[in-house]
Coordinates of C-alpha atoms and ligand atoms in Angstrom, one line a residue:
M1 CA 135.9 76.1 75.6
A2 CA 132.7 77.6 76.9
W3 CA 130.8 79.9 74.6
D4 CA 131.8 83.0 76.7
H5 CA 135.6 82.3 76.5
G6 CA 135.9 82.9 80.2
Y7 CA 134.0 86.3 80.1
Y8 CA 131.7 86.7 83.1
S9 CA 128.2 86.0 81.7
H10 CA 126.2 84.9 84.8
S11 CA 124.4 88.2 85.1
T12 CA 123.3 90.8 82.6
Y13 CA 125.2 94.1 82.2
S14 CA 123.8 97.5 83.3
S15 CA 122.0 99.8 80.8
G16 CA 123.9 103.0 80.3
F17 CA 124.2 105.9 77.8
F18 CA 127.7 107.2 77.1
R19 CA 127.9 110.6 75.5
E20 CA 131.4 109.9 74.1
L21 CA 129.9 107.3 71.7
A22 CA 127.8 109.9 69.8
P23 CA 128.9 110.5 66.2
S24 CA 129.3 114.3 66.7
W25 CA 131.5 113.7 69.8
L26 CA 133.7 111.3 67.9
D27 CA 133.9 113.7 64.9
F28 CA 135.0 116.5 67.3
A29 CA 137.7 114.2 68.8
A30 CA 139.0 113.7 65.3
L31 CA 138.7 117.4 64.3
I32 CA 140.7 118.6 67.3
K33 CA 143.5 116.3 66.1
G34 CA 143.4 117.9 62.6
H35 CA 141.8 114.8 61.1
S36 CA 138.9 114.6 58.7
P37 CA 135.8 113.1 60.5
P38 CA 133.9 110.4 58.7
R39 CA 130.9 112.7 58.0
S40 CA 131.4 116.0 56.1
E41 CA 128.5 117.6 57.9
E42 CA 126.0 117.0 60.7
G43 CA 122.9 115.2 59.4
Q44 CA 124.7 113.1 56.8
P45 CA 123.7 109.4 56.6
F46 CA 126.1 107.0 58.2
H47 CA 126.6 103.4 59.4
Y48 CA 127.4 102.7 63.0
L49 CA 128.5 99.4 64.6
E50 CA 128.7 98.6 68.3
L51 CA 130.8 95.6 69.3
G52 CA 129.6 94.3 72.7
C53 CA 126.4 96.3 72.8
G54 CA 125.3 94.8 76.1
M55 CA 121.6 95.5 76.8
G56 CA 121.3 97.8 73.8
F57 CA 120.1 100.7 75.8
G58 CA 122.9 103.1 74.6
L59 CA 122.6 102.0 71.0
C60 CA 118.8 102.4 70.9
L61 CA 119.2 105.9 72.2
Q62 CA 121.8 106.7 69.6
A63 CA 119.5 105.3 66.9
A64 CA 116.6 107.4 68.2
L65 CA 118.8 110.5 68.1
H66 CA 120.0 109.9 64.6
P67 CA 117.2 108.8 62.2
E68 CA 119.7 109.4 59.3
G69 CA 122.0 106.7 60.6
T70 CA 121.8 102.9 60.6
F71 CA 123.0 101.0 63.7
L72 CA 124.0 97.4 64.3
G73 CA 124.7 96.0 67.8
I74 CA 126.6 92.8 68.3
D75 CA 126.8 90.8 71.5
F76 CA 127.2 87.1 72.2
N77 CA 125.0 87.1 75.3
P78 CA 121.5 86.1 74.2
D79 CA 120.0 87.7 77.3
H80 CA 121.5 91.0 76.2
I81 CA 120.3 90.7 72.6
S82 CA 116.7 89.7 73.6
H83 CA 116.6 92.7 76.0
A84 CA 118.0 95.0 73.3
E85 CA 115.5 93.7 70.7
G86 CA 112.6 94.1 73.1
L87 CA 113.6 97.8 73.8
R88 CA 114.0 98.4 70.1
R89 CA 110.4 97.1 69.5
R90 CA 109.0 99.2 72.4
L91 CA 110.7 102.3 71.0
A92 CA 109.5 101.4 67.5
L93 CA 112.9 102.1 66.0
T94 CA 113.5 100.9 62.4
N95 CA 117.1 102.0 62.0
V96 CA 118.8 99.7 64.6
R97 CA 119.3 95.9 64.5
F98 CA 120.8 93.6 67.0
L99 CA 122.7 90.4 66.3
E100 CA 123.7 87.6 68.6
A101 CA 127.3 86.8 67.5
D102 CA 130.8 86.2 68.9
F103 CA 133.8 88.4 67.9
V104 CA 135.9 85.3 67.3
A105 CA 133.4 83.8 64.8
L106 CA 133.0 87.2 63.1
A107 CA 136.7 87.6 62.8
A108 CA 136.7 84.4 60.8
D109 CA 133.7 85.3 58.8
P110 CA 132.6 89.0 58.9
A111 CA 129.7 88.4 56.4
P112 CA 126.9 89.0 59.0
L113 CA 128.2 92.6 59.3
G114 CA 126.9 93.3 55.8
P115 CA 128.7 94.1 52.5
A116 CA 132.4 94.9 52.6
P117 CA 133.5 98.5 52.1
A118 CA 134.7 97.7 48.6
F119 CA 131.1 96.8 47.7
G120 CA 129.5 100.0 49.1
G121 CA 129.2 98.7 52.7
G122 CA 131.3 99.3 55.8
Y123 CA 130.9 101.5 58.8
Q124 CA 131.9 105.1 59.5
Y125 CA 131.9 104.4 63.2
V126 CA 132.8 101.2 65.2
V127 CA 132.7 101.4 69.0
A128 CA 133.6 99.0 71.7
H129 CA 133.0 100.4 75.2
G130 CA 134.5 98.6 78.2
I131 CA 135.5 95.3 76.5
A132 CA 139.1 95.2 75.3
T133 CA 140.8 94.7 78.7
W134 CA 138.1 92.4 80.1
V135 CA 138.4 89.6 77.5
R136 CA 141.2 87.1 76.9
E137 CA 143.9 88.1 74.4
P138 CA 142.6 86.0 71.4
V139 CA 139.2 87.5 71.9
Q140 CA 140.7 91.0 72.1
H141 CA 142.6 90.3 68.8
A142 CA 139.3 89.2 67.2
L143 CA 137.6 92.4 68.5
F144 CA 140.3 94.5 66.8
A145 CA 140.2 92.4 63.6
V146 CA 136.4 92.8 63.3
A147 CA 136.6 96.5 64.0
S148 CA 139.2 96.9 61.3
A149 CA 137.4 94.7 58.7
A150 CA 134.1 96.6 59.3
L151 CA 135.5 100.1 59.0
R152 CA 135.4 102.2 55.9
P153 CA 138.6 104.0 55.0
A154 CA 139.1 107.0 57.4
G155 CA 136.4 105.5 59.7
L156 CA 136.8 105.9 63.4
F157 CA 137.1 103.1 66.0
Y158 CA 136.3 104.1 69.7
C159 CA 137.8 101.7 72.3
S160 CA 137.6 102.4 76.0
Y161 CA 139.6 100.2 78.4
N162 CA 141.3 100.0 81.8
T163 CA 144.9 101.2 81.8
Q164 CA 147.9 100.8 83.9
P165 CA 149.3 102.1 86.2
G166 CA 145.9 103.1 87.6
W167 CA 144.9 99.5 88.4
L168 CA 148.3 98.2 89.7
G169 CA 147.1 98.2 93.3
R170 CA 143.8 96.5 92.5
T171 CA 145.6 93.6 90.6
T172 CA 146.4 92.3 94.1
F173 CA 142.7 92.1 94.8
Q174 CA 141.9 90.6 91.4
K175 CA 144.5 87.8 91.9
L176 CA 143.2 86.8 95.4
Y177 CA 139.6 87.0 94.2
A178 CA 140.3 84.7 91.2
L179 CA 142.0 82.2 93.5
E180 CA 139.1 82.3 96.0
R181 CA 136.6 81.8 93.1
S182 CA 138.5 78.7 91.9
R183 CA 137.8 77.0 95.2
A184 CA 134.4 78.4 95.8
D185 CA 131.3 76.5 96.9
P186 CA 128.7 77.1 94.1
A187 CA 126.0 77.3 96.9
D188 CA 127.6 80.6 98.2
P189 CA 128.8 82.5 95.1
R190 CA 129.3 85.7 97.2
A191 CA 131.8 84.2 99.6
P192 CA 134.9 84.5 97.4
L193 CA 134.3 88.3 97.1
R194 CA 133.8 88.7 100.9
R195 CA 136.9 86.6 101.6
A196 CA 139.1 88.4 99.1
I197 CA 138.2 91.8 100.4
A198 CA 138.5 90.9 104.0
G199 CA 141.7 88.9 103.5
L200 CA 143.5 91.7 101.6
R201 CA 142.4 94.2 104.2
E202 CA 144.1 92.0 106.9
L203 CA 147.2 91.7 104.8
L204 CA 147.6 95.4 104.8
G205 CA 148.2 95.4 108.5
T206 CA 147.1 98.4 110.5
A207 CA 148.0 102.1 110.4
E208 CA 150.1 101.5 113.5
Q209 CA 151.6 98.2 112.3
P210 CA 151.6 98.5 108.5
S211 CA 152.6 95.5 106.4
A212 CA 155.1 95.8 103.5
L213 CA 152.1 95.7 101.2
R214 CA 150.6 98.8 102.8
H215 CA 154.0 100.6 102.6
A216 CA 154.3 99.6 98.9
I217 CA 150.8 100.5 97.8
P218 CA 149.4 103.1 100.2
L219 CA 146.3 103.7 98.0
L220 CA 145.2 100.1 98.3
E221 CA 143.3 100.7 101.5
D222 CA 141.1 103.4 99.8
D223 CA 140.7 101.1 96.7
L224 CA 139.5 98.3 99.0
A225 CA 137.1 100.7 100.8
G226 CA 135.5 101.3 97.4
L227 CA 134.7 97.6 96.8
D228 CA 131.2 97.2 98.3
P229 CA 130.3 93.4 98.4
E230 CA 126.6 94.6 98.1
Q231 CA 127.5 95.6 94.5
F232 CA 128.0 91.9 93.6
D233 CA 127.0 92.1 90.0
Y234 CA 129.1 95.2 89.3
L235 CA 132.2 93.7 91.0
C236 CA 131.8 90.4 89.1
G237 CA 131.4 92.3 85.8
E238 CA 134.6 94.1 86.6
F239 CA 136.9 91.5 88.2
A240 CA 135.4 88.0 87.5
N241 CA 136.5 87.8 83.9
D242 CA 139.3 85.3 83.2
G243 CA 140.8 87.7 80.7
W244 CA 140.8 90.8 83.0
Q245 CA 144.0 92.6 82.3
P246 CA 144.3 96.4 82.4
L247 CA 147.0 97.4 79.8
Y248 CA 149.6 100.1 79.4
V249 CA 148.6 102.4 76.6
A250 CA 151.6 101.4 74.5
D251 CA 150.5 97.7 74.5
L252 CA 147.0 98.5 73.5
H253 CA 148.1 100.9 70.8
Q254 CA 150.5 98.4 69.3
R255 CA 147.9 95.7 69.3
C256 CA 145.5 98.0 67.4
Q257 CA 148.2 99.1 65.0
A258 CA 148.7 95.4 64.1
H259 CA 145.1 95.6 62.8
K260 CA 145.7 98.9 60.9
L261 CA 143.9 100.9 63.6
H262 CA 146.0 104.1 64.0
P263 CA 145.8 106.0 67.4
L264 CA 144.3 109.4 66.7
G265 CA 143.2 111.0 69.9
S266 CA 140.9 110.7 72.9
A267 CA 137.1 111.0 73.4
T268 CA 138.0 112.2 76.9
L269 CA 138.5 115.6 75.1
P270 CA 140.8 117.5 77.6
E271 CA 143.3 114.7 77.2
S272 CA 144.0 115.9 73.6
F273 CA 145.5 119.1 75.1
E274 CA 148.8 118.2 76.6
Q275 CA 149.3 121.9 77.6
L276 CA 146.9 121.1 80.4
L277 CA 149.5 118.9 82.1
A278 CA 151.1 120.1 85.3
P279 CA 154.1 122.5 84.4
S280 CA 156.6 120.2 86.2
L281 CA 155.8 117.4 83.7
K282 CA 156.0 119.3 80.5
G283 CA 159.8 119.4 80.0
L284 CA 160.3 115.7 79.9
I285 CA 157.1 114.8 78.1
F286 CA 157.2 117.5 75.4
A287 CA 160.8 116.5 74.6
E288 CA 159.7 112.9 73.9
V289 CA 158.9 112.4 70.2
N290 CA 158.1 108.7 70.2
P291 CA 154.2 108.7 70.6
L292 CA 154.1 105.4 72.5
I293 CA 156.7 106.5 75.0
R294 CA 155.1 110.0 75.3
Q295 CA 151.6 108.6 76.0
T296 CA 153.0 106.1 78.4
M297 CA 154.9 108.8 80.3
I298 CA 151.6 110.8 80.5
D299 CA 149.7 107.8 81.9
L300 CA 152.4 107.0 84.4
A301 CA 152.6 110.6 85.7
T302 CA 148.8 111.0 85.9
H303 CA 148.3 107.5 87.2
K304 CA 145.8 106.9 84.5
S305 CA 143.2 104.1 85.0
F306 CA 140.8 104.5 82.1
R307 CA 141.1 105.6 78.5
R308 CA 138.6 106.3 75.8
D309 CA 140.9 106.2 72.7
V310 CA 139.9 107.0 69.1
F311 CA 141.6 105.2 66.3
V312 CA 141.3 105.7 62.6
K313 CA 141.7 103.2 59.8
G314 CA 143.5 105.2 57.1
L315 CA 144.8 108.7 57.9
D316 CA 143.2 111.7 56.2
P317 CA 144.6 114.8 57.8
L318 CA 142.8 118.1 57.1
T319 CA 144.6 121.1 55.5
L320 CA 144.8 124.1 57.9
Q321 CA 142.1 125.9 55.8
D322 CA 139.8 122.8 55.8
A323 CA 140.3 122.4 59.5
E324 CA 139.4 126.1 60.2
Q325 CA 136.3 125.8 58.0
R326 CA 135.0 122.6 59.5
I327 CA 135.7 123.7 63.1
G328 CA 134.3 127.2 62.5
G329 CA 131.0 125.9 61.3
L330 CA 130.4 123.6 64.3
G331 CA 127.4 124.6 66.4
L332 CA 127.3 124.4 70.2
M333 CA 124.5 124.8 72.7
P334 CA 124.2 125.3 76.4
L335 CA 123.2 122.1 78.2
Q336 CA 123.2 122.5 82.0
P337 CA 124.0 125.2 84.5
P338 CA 126.4 126.4 85.8
L339 CA 127.4 128.0 82.5
S340 CA 128.0 131.4 84.1
P341 CA 129.8 130.3 87.2
G342 CA 130.6 133.8 88.2
Q343 CA 129.2 133.3 91.8
E344 CA 131.5 130.4 92.6
A345 CA 134.5 130.8 94.8
E346 CA 136.7 129.3 92.1
P347 CA 135.0 129.8 88.8
F348 CA 136.3 127.9 85.8
T349 CA 137.9 125.1 87.8
F350 CA 137.8 121.7 86.0
A351 CA 138.5 118.3 87.4
T352 CA 140.4 116.5 84.5
S353 CA 142.4 113.3 84.4
F354 CA 145.5 115.5 84.2
G355 CA 144.4 117.1 87.5
K356 CA 142.7 120.3 88.5
V357 CA 142.7 122.9 85.7
Q358 CA 142.0 126.6 86.5
G359 CA 140.8 128.7 83.6
D360 CA 141.3 132.5 83.5
P361 CA 137.9 134.1 84.1
A362 CA 138.8 137.0 81.9
V363 CA 139.2 134.6 78.9
Y364 CA 136.7 131.9 79.8
G365 CA 134.0 134.2 81.1
P366 CA 132.9 135.9 77.8
I367 CA 132.9 132.6 76.0
A368 CA 130.8 131.0 78.7
D369 CA 128.4 134.0 78.7
R370 CA 127.9 133.8 74.9
L371 CA 127.2 130.1 75.1
A372 CA 124.8 130.5 78.0
A373 CA 122.8 132.9 75.8
G374 CA 122.0 130.2 73.3
A375 CA 123.3 128.2 70.3
C376 CA 126.2 129.6 68.4
T377 CA 129.0 128.5 66.1
I378 CA 132.7 128.2 66.9
S379 CA 133.5 130.9 64.4
E380 CA 131.2 133.3 66.3
L381 CA 133.1 132.4 69.5
Q382 CA 136.4 133.0 67.7
D383 CA 135.3 136.5 66.6
L384 CA 134.1 137.3 70.0
S385 CA 137.0 136.0 72.0
G386 CA 139.9 136.7 69.7
Q387 CA 141.5 133.4 71.0
S388 CA 143.5 131.1 68.7
T389 CA 141.7 128.1 67.3
A390 CA 143.8 125.8 69.4
E391 CA 143.2 127.7 72.7
L392 CA 139.4 128.0 71.9
L393 CA 139.2 124.3 71.2
M394 CA 140.8 123.5 74.5
I395 CA 138.4 125.8 76.4
L396 CA 135.4 124.2 74.6
S397 CA 136.7 120.7 75.3
L398 CA 136.8 121.6 79.0
F399 CA 133.2 122.9 78.8
L400 CA 132.0 119.8 76.9
D401 CA 133.8 117.5 79.3
A402 CA 132.2 119.3 82.3
G403 CA 128.7 118.8 80.6
W404 CA 128.1 122.5 80.3
I405 CA 127.5 122.4 76.5
G406 CA 126.7 120.0 73.8
F407 CA 126.8 119.9 70.0
H408 CA 123.9 121.7 68.4
R409 CA 122.6 119.5 65.6
G410 CA 121.6 122.7 63.7
R411 CA 119.0 122.9 60.8
L412 CA 118.6 119.2 59.8
A413 CA 116.6 118.1 56.8
N414 CA 115.0 115.5 59.1
A415 CA 114.6 117.8 62.2
G416 CA 110.8 117.3 62.4
K417 CA 111.1 113.5 62.3
L418 CA 113.9 113.6 64.8
M419 CA 112.0 115.7 67.3
A420 CA 108.8 113.7 67.0
Q421 CA 110.6 110.4 67.3
A422 CA 112.7 111.5 70.3
Q423 CA 109.7 112.9 72.2
R424 CA 107.7 109.7 71.5
C425 CA 110.6 107.6 72.7
N426 CA 111.0 109.7 75.8
V427 CA 107.3 109.0 76.7
V428 CA 108.0 105.2 76.4
L429 CA 111.3 105.5 78.3
M430 CA 109.6 107.4 81.2
D431 CA 106.9 104.7 81.3
L432 CA 109.6 102.0 81.5
I433 CA 111.5 103.9 84.2
A434 CA 108.3 104.4 86.2
G435 CA 107.5 100.6 85.7
G436 CA 110.8 99.6 87.3
R437 CA 113.4 99.4 84.4
P438 CA 116.8 100.6 85.6
Y439 CA 117.2 103.2 82.9
A440 CA 118.4 106.7 83.7
S441 CA 118.5 108.8 80.6
L442 CA 116.1 110.8 78.3
L443 CA 116.9 111.9 74.8
L444 CA 117.9 115.5 74.0
P445 CA 117.4 115.7 70.2
E446 CA 118.6 119.3 69.9
V447 CA 122.1 118.3 71.0
G448 CA 122.2 114.6 69.9
T449 CA 122.8 113.3 73.5
A450 CA 120.9 112.2 76.6
L451 CA 120.3 113.7 80.0
S452 CA 120.5 111.7 83.2
V453 CA 117.2 111.4 85.0
T454 CA 116.1 109.6 88.2
L455 CA 113.0 107.7 89.0
V456 CA 111.9 110.6 91.2
D457 CA 112.3 113.0 88.3
V458 CA 110.1 110.8 86.2
L459 CA 107.4 110.3 88.9
I460 CA 107.4 114.1 89.5
H461 CA 107.0 114.8 85.8
K462 CA 104.1 112.3 85.5
A463 CA 102.3 113.8 88.5
I464 CA 102.7 117.3 87.1
A465 CA 101.5 116.2 83.7
E466 CA 98.4 114.8 85.3
G467 CA 97.8 118.3 86.7
L468 CA 98.5 117.4 90.4
Q469 CA 99.4 120.1 92.8
D470 CA 100.9 119.8 96.3
P471 CA 100.1 118.1 98.7
M472 CA 98.7 115.5 96.2
L473 CA 101.8 115.7 94.0
S474 CA 104.2 114.8 96.8
T475 CA 101.8 112.0 98.1
C476 CA 101.6 110.5 94.6
V477 CA 105.4 110.5 94.1
L478 CA 105.9 108.9 97.5
M479 CA 103.3 106.2 96.7
G480 CA 105.0 105.6 93.4
L481 CA 108.4 105.1 95.2
E482 CA 106.8 102.8 97.8
Q483 CA 105.2 100.7 95.0
M484 CA 108.6 100.2 93.5
G485 CA 110.2 99.4 96.9
V486 CA 112.5 102.4 96.4
H487 CA 113.6 104.7 99.3
L488 CA 113.7 108.5 98.9
L489 CA 117.3 109.6 99.5
A490 CA 118.7 112.6 101.2
S491 CA 121.3 114.7 99.4
D492 CA 124.0 112.6 101.1
K493 CA 122.3 109.4 99.6
S494 CA 121.1 108.2 102.9
P495 CA 117.5 106.8 102.9
I496 CA 114.8 109.1 104.6
S497 CA 112.1 107.3 106.6
D498 CA 110.6 110.1 108.7
P499 CA 107.3 111.2 106.8
E500 CA 107.8 114.9 107.5
A501 CA 111.4 114.8 106.4
Q502 CA 110.3 112.9 103.2
L503 CA 107.8 115.7 102.4
E504 CA 110.4 118.4 102.9
R505 CA 113.0 116.6 100.7
L506 CA 110.4 116.0 98.0
G507 CA 109.4 119.7 98.1
T508 CA 113.1 120.6 97.3
L509 CA 113.2 118.0 94.5
I510 CA 109.9 119.2 93.0
T511 CA 111.1 122.8 93.0
D512 CA 114.4 121.8 91.4
F513 CA 112.6 119.7 88.8
R514 CA 110.2 122.6 87.9
E515 CA 112.7 125.4 87.9
R516 CA 115.9 123.7 86.6
R517 CA 115.4 120.2 85.1
L518 CA 112.0 120.7 83.3
P519 CA 113.2 123.8 81.4
I520 CA 116.3 122.0 80.2
L521 CA 114.3 119.0 79.0
Q522 CA 111.9 121.4 77.1
R523 CA 114.6 123.7 75.7
L524 CA 116.6 120.7 74.3
G525 CA 113.6 119.0 72.7
A526 CA 113.2 116.1 75.2
L527 CA 109.6 117.2 76.0
P528 CA 107.2 119.4 74.1
K529 CA 107.7 123.1 74.8
P530 CA 104.9 124.6 77.0
K531 CA 102.2 126.2 75.0
R532 CA 102.1 130.1 75.1
R533 CA 99.0 131.5 76.8
Ligands
LIG601 C1 131.1 95.8 79.6 S1 129.9 95.2 78.6 C2 129.6 96.7 77.6 C3 128.2 96.8 77.2 C4 127.9 98.1 76.4 N1 128.9 98.4 75.4 C5 127.8 99.2 77.4 O1 128.7 100.0 77.5 O2 126.7 99.3 78.0 C6 130.8 94.2 77.4 C7 129.9 93.4 76.5 O3 130.7 92.7 75.6 C8 130.1 91.4 75.4 N2 131.1 90.5 74.9 C9 132.2 90.0 75.6 N3 132.9 89.1 74.8 C10 132.2 89.0 73.7 C11 132.5 88.2 72.5 N4 133.5 87.4 72.4 N5 131.6 88.4 71.4 C12 130.6 89.2 71.5 N6 130.3 90.0 72.6 C13 131.1 89.9 73.7 C14 129.5 91.1 76.7 O4 128.4 90.2 76.6 C15 129.0 92.4 77.2 O5 127.7 92.7 76.9

């Protein structure tokens, strides 16, 4: 058997940051389920393990945001580990390490993970993002075994994965693609992808003369339209793994339970509030007491395709008083507009995996207004709104999910070190982005998360920092893009080639950066605040 156990390892993975992997986000996911989080307060030291850390970008950012934590990233792909280690060095981080290792070998001998929990070791958090349903079953079992062995009692395991029934249609494509790959000419590795997409399209028939397949899976045409052969690496990373198998939630939960990992909730926060389900579904689903059947029913009805589940090794439910106290003390902070969406036609409309949710402006409005005014605790919001804790947590989960607010890290003992480290790392990250690295996030130390940025944002910021004014500012950004071979894109993502249209578009982007993006980055500690005159 090859070292990759049939996992697609011919290209490296993308470098992303996922907010749901932050300790404060995972703590909140446990708290809203009435469970004690692994840390008793923000700022407490902790140990964090990422299984399948890829290029290490997300883990380096988590380490930079949490100097009080120690972080270990595991991946069996040496290209991933050498990239991660190089980034760690450039960011001068001392609290994160990377290890080239295979889950199967670690399941047999977990010694490289450090001392066992009984000897003062063990991790409060173990995360595995986008792995469980892309590897063969024995590797998946090894992944869960390692997570379980590494966790301290009451530690949290985050596992995101593709679920059924949301991928049922695309299993037809995956099958044809796997067969095309098995007879492929190595000189033309892209041919199987093109053939599988084109072949399946033809098998659908036409709108006028539909095939039985089109009748049975009407969404398949849209699914196929979303498969762009130009995105070769992404599509291989998704579909070219021998172990690719989206699972029904019940199967994945049972496999985790076999390793003492108990399903607790979801890091897709609104999914923890079943009252958000459509009224027509509630009768049957709420009457079902078996959790595996209930979750399966929800996924079937909502055609779920992806889950971010949180498991715990060893239950430690909070008493009602403890829960109120822990929740009440949590700090929140405004992240991005629109937090006061009063001007919108349908204010407080949220797109969730349960469908569109419409909040009552009379209830949601005052809470959003208070949050827009600055950091506050949940108990302040409780006093202000008079809502029950459950109702308030649901509203805040919708705000968090929409990216309107984040967790305020509060007054930390290491606040000075954190701020200085994050701002130093952001300078390095911006240099790397401007130099062509495909990174797209900057650290927001006040809220323990990251903000998406584009190459254009970074080039504009650099030009402003050098004191350039228009028209030099725009010319400099355009030259930067040209050097990188990157097109300036219109709002509909089409490339702009006309020089006048480019200057006009850039003018809009520069205004947006100055008036909206830059203040967010400064307010949340990503960049130094402007000096007062
Ligand atoms: C989809 S990527 C996720 C990367 C990272 N977690 C992220 O979200 O950016 C899955 C990672 O798991 C790694 N992986 C797959 N099977 C593995 C195994 N048996 N042992 C160690 N790493 C493995 C792959 O090399 C890959 O980097």
